[in-house]
Coordinates of C-alpha atoms in Angstrom, one line a residue:
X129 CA -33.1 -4.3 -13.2
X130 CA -29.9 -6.3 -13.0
X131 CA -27.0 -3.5 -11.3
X132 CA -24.4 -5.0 -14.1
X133 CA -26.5 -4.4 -17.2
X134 CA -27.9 -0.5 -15.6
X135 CA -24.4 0.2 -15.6
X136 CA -23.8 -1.5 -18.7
X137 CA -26.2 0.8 -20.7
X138 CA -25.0 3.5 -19.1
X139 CA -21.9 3.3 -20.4
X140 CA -23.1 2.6 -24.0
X141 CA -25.7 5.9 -23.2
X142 CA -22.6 7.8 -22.3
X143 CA -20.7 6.7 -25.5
X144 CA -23.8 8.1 -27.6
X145 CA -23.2 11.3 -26.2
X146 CA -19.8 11.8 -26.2
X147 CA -19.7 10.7 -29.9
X148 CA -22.7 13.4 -30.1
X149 CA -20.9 16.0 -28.5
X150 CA -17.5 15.5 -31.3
X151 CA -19.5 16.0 -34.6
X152 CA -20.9 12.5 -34.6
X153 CA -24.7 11.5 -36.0
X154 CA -27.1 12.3 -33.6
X155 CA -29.4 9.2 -31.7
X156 CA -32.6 10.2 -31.2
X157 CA -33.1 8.9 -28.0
X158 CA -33.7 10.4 -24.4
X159 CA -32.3 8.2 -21.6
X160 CA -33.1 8.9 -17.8
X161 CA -29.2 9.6 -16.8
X162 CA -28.5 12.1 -19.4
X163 CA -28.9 14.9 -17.1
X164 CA -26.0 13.3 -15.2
X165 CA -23.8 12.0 -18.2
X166 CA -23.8 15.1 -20.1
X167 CA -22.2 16.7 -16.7
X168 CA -19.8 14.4 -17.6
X169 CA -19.4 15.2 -21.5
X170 CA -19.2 18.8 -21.1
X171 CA -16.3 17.9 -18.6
X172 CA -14.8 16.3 -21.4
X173 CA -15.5 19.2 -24.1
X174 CA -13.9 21.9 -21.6
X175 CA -10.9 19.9 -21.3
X176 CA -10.4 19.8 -24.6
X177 CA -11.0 23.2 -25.2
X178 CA -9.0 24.8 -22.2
X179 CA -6.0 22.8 -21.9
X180 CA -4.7 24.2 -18.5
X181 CA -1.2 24.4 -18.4
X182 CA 0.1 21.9 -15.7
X183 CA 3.6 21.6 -14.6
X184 CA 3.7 18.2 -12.9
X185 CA 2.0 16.3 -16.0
X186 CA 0.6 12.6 -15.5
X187 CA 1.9 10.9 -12.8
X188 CA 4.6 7.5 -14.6
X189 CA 2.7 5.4 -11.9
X190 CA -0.7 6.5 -12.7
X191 CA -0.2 6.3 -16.3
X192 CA 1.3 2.6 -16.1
X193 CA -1.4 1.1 -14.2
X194 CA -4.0 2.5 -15.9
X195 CA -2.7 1.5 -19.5
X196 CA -2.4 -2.0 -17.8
X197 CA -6.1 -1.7 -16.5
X198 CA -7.5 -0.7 -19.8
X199 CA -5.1 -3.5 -21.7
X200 CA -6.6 -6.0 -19.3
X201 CA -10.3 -4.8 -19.3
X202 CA -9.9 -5.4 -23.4
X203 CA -8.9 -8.4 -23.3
X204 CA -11.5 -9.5 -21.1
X205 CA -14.2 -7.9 -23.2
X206 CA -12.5 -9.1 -26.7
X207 CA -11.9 -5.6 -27.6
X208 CA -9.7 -6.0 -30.7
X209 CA -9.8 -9.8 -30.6
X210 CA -10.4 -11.5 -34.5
X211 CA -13.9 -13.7 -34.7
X212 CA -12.9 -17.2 -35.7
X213 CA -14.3 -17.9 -39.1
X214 CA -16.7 -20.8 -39.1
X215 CA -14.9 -24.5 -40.4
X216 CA -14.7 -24.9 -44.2
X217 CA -17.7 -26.2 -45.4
X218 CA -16.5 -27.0 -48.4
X219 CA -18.0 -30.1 -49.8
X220 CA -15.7 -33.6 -50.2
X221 CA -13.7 -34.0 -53.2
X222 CA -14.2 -30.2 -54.5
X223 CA -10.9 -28.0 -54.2
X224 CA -11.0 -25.2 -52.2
X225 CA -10.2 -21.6 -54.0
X226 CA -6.8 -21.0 -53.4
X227 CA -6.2 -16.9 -52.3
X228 CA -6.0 -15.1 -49.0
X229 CA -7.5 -16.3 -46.1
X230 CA -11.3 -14.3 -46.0
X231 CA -11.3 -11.6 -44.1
X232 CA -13.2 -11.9 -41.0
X233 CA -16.1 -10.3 -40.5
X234 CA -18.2 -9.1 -37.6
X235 CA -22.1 -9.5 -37.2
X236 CA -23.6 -6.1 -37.2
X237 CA -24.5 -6.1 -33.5
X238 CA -21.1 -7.8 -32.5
X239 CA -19.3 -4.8 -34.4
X240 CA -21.6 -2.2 -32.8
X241 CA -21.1 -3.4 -29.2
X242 CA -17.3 -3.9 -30.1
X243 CA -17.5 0.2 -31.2
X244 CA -19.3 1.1 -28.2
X245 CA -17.0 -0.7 -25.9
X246 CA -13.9 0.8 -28.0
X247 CA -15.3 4.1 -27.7
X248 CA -16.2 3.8 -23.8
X249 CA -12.9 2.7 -23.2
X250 CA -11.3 5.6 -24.9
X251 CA -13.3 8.1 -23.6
X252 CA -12.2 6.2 -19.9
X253 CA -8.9 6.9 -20.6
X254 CA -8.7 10.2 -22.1
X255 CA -11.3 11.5 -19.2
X256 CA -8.9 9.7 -16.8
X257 CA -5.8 11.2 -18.2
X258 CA -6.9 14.5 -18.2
X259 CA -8.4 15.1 -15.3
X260 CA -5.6 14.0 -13.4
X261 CA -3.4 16.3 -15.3
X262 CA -5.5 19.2 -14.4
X263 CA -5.6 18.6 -10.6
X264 CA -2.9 19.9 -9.9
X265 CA -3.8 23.3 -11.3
X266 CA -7.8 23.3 -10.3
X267 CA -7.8 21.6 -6.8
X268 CA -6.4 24.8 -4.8
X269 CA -9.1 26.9 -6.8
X270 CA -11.9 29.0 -4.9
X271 CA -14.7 30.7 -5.3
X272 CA -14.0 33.4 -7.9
X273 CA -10.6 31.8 -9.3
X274 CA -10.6 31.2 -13.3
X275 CA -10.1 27.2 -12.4
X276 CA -13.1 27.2 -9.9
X277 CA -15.4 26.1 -12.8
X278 CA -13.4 23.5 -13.5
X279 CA -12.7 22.0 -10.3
X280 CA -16.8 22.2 -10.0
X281 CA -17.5 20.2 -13.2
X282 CA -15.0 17.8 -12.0
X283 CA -16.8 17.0 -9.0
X284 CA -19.8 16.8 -11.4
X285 CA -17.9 14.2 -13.3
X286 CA -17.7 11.9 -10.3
X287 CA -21.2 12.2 -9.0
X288 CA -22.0 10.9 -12.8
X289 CA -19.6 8.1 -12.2
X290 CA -20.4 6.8 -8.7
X291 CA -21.9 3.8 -9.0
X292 CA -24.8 3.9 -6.4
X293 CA -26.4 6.4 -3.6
X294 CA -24.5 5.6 -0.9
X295 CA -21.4 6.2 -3.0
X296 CA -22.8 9.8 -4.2
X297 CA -23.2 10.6 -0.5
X298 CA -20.0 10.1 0.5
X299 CA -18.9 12.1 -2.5
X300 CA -21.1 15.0 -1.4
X301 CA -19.6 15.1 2.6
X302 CA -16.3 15.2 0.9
X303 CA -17.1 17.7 -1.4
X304 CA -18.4 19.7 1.8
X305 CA -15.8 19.3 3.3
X306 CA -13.7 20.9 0.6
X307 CA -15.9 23.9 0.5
X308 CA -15.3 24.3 4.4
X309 CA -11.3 24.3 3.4
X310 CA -12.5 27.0 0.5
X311 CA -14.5 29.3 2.9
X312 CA -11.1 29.2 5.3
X313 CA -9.4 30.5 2.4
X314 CA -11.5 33.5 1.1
X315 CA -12.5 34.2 4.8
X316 CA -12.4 38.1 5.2
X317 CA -14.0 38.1 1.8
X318 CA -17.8 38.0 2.4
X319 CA -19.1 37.3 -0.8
X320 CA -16.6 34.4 -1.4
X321 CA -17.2 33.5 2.2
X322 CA -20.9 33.0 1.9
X323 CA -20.2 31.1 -1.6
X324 CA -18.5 28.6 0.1
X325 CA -20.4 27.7 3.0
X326 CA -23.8 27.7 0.7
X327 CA -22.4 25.0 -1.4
X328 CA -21.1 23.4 1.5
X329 CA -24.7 23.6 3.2
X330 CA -25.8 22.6 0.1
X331 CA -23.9 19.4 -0.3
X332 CA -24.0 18.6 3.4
X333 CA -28.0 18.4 3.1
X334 CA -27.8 15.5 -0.1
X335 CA -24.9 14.0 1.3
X336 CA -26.9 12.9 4.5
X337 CA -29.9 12.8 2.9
X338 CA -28.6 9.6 0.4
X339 CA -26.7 8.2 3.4
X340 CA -29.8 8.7 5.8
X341 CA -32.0 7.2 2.9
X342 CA -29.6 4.0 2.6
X343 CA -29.9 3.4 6.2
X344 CA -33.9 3.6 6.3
X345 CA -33.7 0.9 3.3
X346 CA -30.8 -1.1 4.3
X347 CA -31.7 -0.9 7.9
X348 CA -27.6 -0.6 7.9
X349 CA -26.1 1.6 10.3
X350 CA -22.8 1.9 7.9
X351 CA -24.0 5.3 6.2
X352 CA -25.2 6.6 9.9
X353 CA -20.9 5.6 11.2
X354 CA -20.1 7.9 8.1
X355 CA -22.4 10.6 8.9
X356 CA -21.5 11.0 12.5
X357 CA -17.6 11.2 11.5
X358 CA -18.0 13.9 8.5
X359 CA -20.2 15.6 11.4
X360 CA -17.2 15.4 14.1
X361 CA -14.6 16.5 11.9
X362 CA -16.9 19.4 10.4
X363 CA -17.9 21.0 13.5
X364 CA -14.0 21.3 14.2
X365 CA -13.2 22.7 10.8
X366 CA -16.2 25.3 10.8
X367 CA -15.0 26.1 14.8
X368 CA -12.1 26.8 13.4
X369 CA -13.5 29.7 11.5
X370 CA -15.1 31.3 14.4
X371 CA -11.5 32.5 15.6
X372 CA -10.8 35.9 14.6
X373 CA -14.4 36.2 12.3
X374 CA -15.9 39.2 11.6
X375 CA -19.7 39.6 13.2
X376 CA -21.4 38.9 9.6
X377 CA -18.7 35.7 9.5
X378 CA -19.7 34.4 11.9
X379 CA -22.9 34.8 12.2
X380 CA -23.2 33.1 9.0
X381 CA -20.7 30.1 10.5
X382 CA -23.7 29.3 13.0
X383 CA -26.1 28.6 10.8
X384 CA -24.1 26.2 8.8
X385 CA -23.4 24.6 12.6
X386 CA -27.0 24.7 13.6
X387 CA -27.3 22.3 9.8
X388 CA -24.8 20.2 11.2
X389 CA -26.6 19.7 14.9
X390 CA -29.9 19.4 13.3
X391 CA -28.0 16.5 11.0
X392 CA -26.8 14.9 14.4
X393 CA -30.1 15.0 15.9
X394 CA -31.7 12.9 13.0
X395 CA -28.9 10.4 12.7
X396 CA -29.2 9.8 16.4
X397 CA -33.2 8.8 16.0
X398 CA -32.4 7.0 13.2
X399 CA -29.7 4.8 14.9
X400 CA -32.3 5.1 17.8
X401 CA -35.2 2.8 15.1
X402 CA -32.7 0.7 14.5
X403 CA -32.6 -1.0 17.7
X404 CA -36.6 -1.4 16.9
X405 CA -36.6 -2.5 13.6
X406 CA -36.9 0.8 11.7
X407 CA -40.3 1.7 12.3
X408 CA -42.4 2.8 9.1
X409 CA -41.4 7.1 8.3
X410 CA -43.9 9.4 9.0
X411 CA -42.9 11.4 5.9
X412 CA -39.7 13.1 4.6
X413 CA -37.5 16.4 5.0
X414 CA -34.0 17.9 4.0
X415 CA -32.5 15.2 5.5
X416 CA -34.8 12.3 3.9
X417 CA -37.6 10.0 5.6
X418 CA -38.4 11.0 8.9
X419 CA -38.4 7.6 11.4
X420 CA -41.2 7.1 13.4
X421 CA -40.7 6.4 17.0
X422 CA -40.4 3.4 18.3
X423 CA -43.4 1.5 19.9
X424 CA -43.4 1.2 23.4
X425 CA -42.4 -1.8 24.9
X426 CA -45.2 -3.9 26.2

């Protein structure tokens, strides 16, 4: 299927439910990224619901060039724009009625695409709005803080948004690396402490699981480059925490190191199969297919 008109229906999909989710008819249909767009509709509900109190507001800059995105975008799409009324056919030598000019008028499926577009759009810049005003209140959150739900369902949000696997991998090495800063926060807290580090174990797993996946289908060493500096930098951060740990600390620090070495490990075979063509897998794990090894040279 063409990546364009995917993402197209997506966006129409998502328009469904967020007109769903405000009191609208309901459309009897079941689409295959629901699970992630209604992630992203509840995101919107809570902010409507919750209103944070933020003191810095929307950023002028932010604001400007994102009502000059959306005015642009419009345009493009003829959001707003009259239709031109077909030429006068009225026959030679008859008068034509004089009045107002007829109102224009839409074909039904021109005015529902025009609707769905409108109501994307909206939803774009509302969602947009918002969640950078909250930011500022819910990006300092940790385990346990009133905002932590939030800050989760915002993450949420963007997974729903990224536009392909390699993107959502990224997303998740950054989001494990923002549960490493959490973890040095609540340290000396077990419960908290444990928290963090199982949802960064947990996003550290699909992060180089999409990016490792890529690679085997891409045979593009790209997501392998991004791998091996999320793992450099996350050793450090999760070293870090070994310094002045309690036993159960950092015992529990280990094992999220030993993740990250066994990670290292298979994005040094896989970079190894490149150099051979990327032999065909020999199954899958945590981390995604496993490579086979390379043939021996003749």
């Amino acid at each position: 299927m063409d990546h364009s008109l995917f993402l197209r229906r997506r966006a129409e999909r998502f328009a469904q439910l967020l007109d769903e989710a405000n009191g609208g008819r309901r459309h009897h249909v079941r689409s295959r990224v629901d699970d992630q767009l209604t992630a992203l509709v509840a995101v919107g509900r809570r902010l409507s619901t919750e209103r944070p109190a933020v003191d810095a507001g929307v950023d002028p800059d932010f604001r400007t060039s994102l009502r000059a995105m959306l005015l642009a975008t419009a345009e493009r799409e003829g959001i707003g724009a009259p239709v031109i009324a077909p030429a006068d056919s009225t026959p030679t030598g008859r008068q034509p009625v004089v009045g107002p000019p007829p109102r224009p008028l839409l074909p039904a499926v021109t005015a529902r695409r025009a609707r769905a577009r409108l109501a994307i759009f909206s939803g774009i810049a509302v969602g947009a709005i918002a969640v950078s005003g909250i930011s500022a209140a819910s990006e300092n959150a940790v385990p346990g803080d009133a905002l932590y739900g939030m800050k989760r369902s915002t993450e949420r949000a963007q997974l729903a948004l990224a536009g392909s696997d390699p993107s959502r991998g990224q997303l998740f090495l950054d989001f494990a690396r923002t549960r490493a800063g959490e973890a040095a926060t609540v340290r000396g807290d077990g419960g908290r402490y444990g928290a963090a580090l199982d949802g960064m174990d947990g996003h550290t797993r699909e992060g180089v699981r999409l990016l490792f996946t890529a690679v085997t289908q891409r045979a593009d060493p790209a997501g392998l480059d991004a791998v091996d500096a999320f793992l450099t930098g996350q050793r450090r951060a999760l070293d870090d925490l070994l310094d002045g740990a309690s036993r159960a600390e950092r015992d529990r620090t280990r094992r999220s190191l030993a993740l990250l070495d066994a990670a290292g490990e298979r994005s040094a075979v896989l970079r190894t199969s490149l150099t051979c063509g990327l032999p065909a897998t020999t199954g899958s794990d945590e981390f995604g297919p496993v490579p086979a090894a390379c043939p021996a040279p003749r």
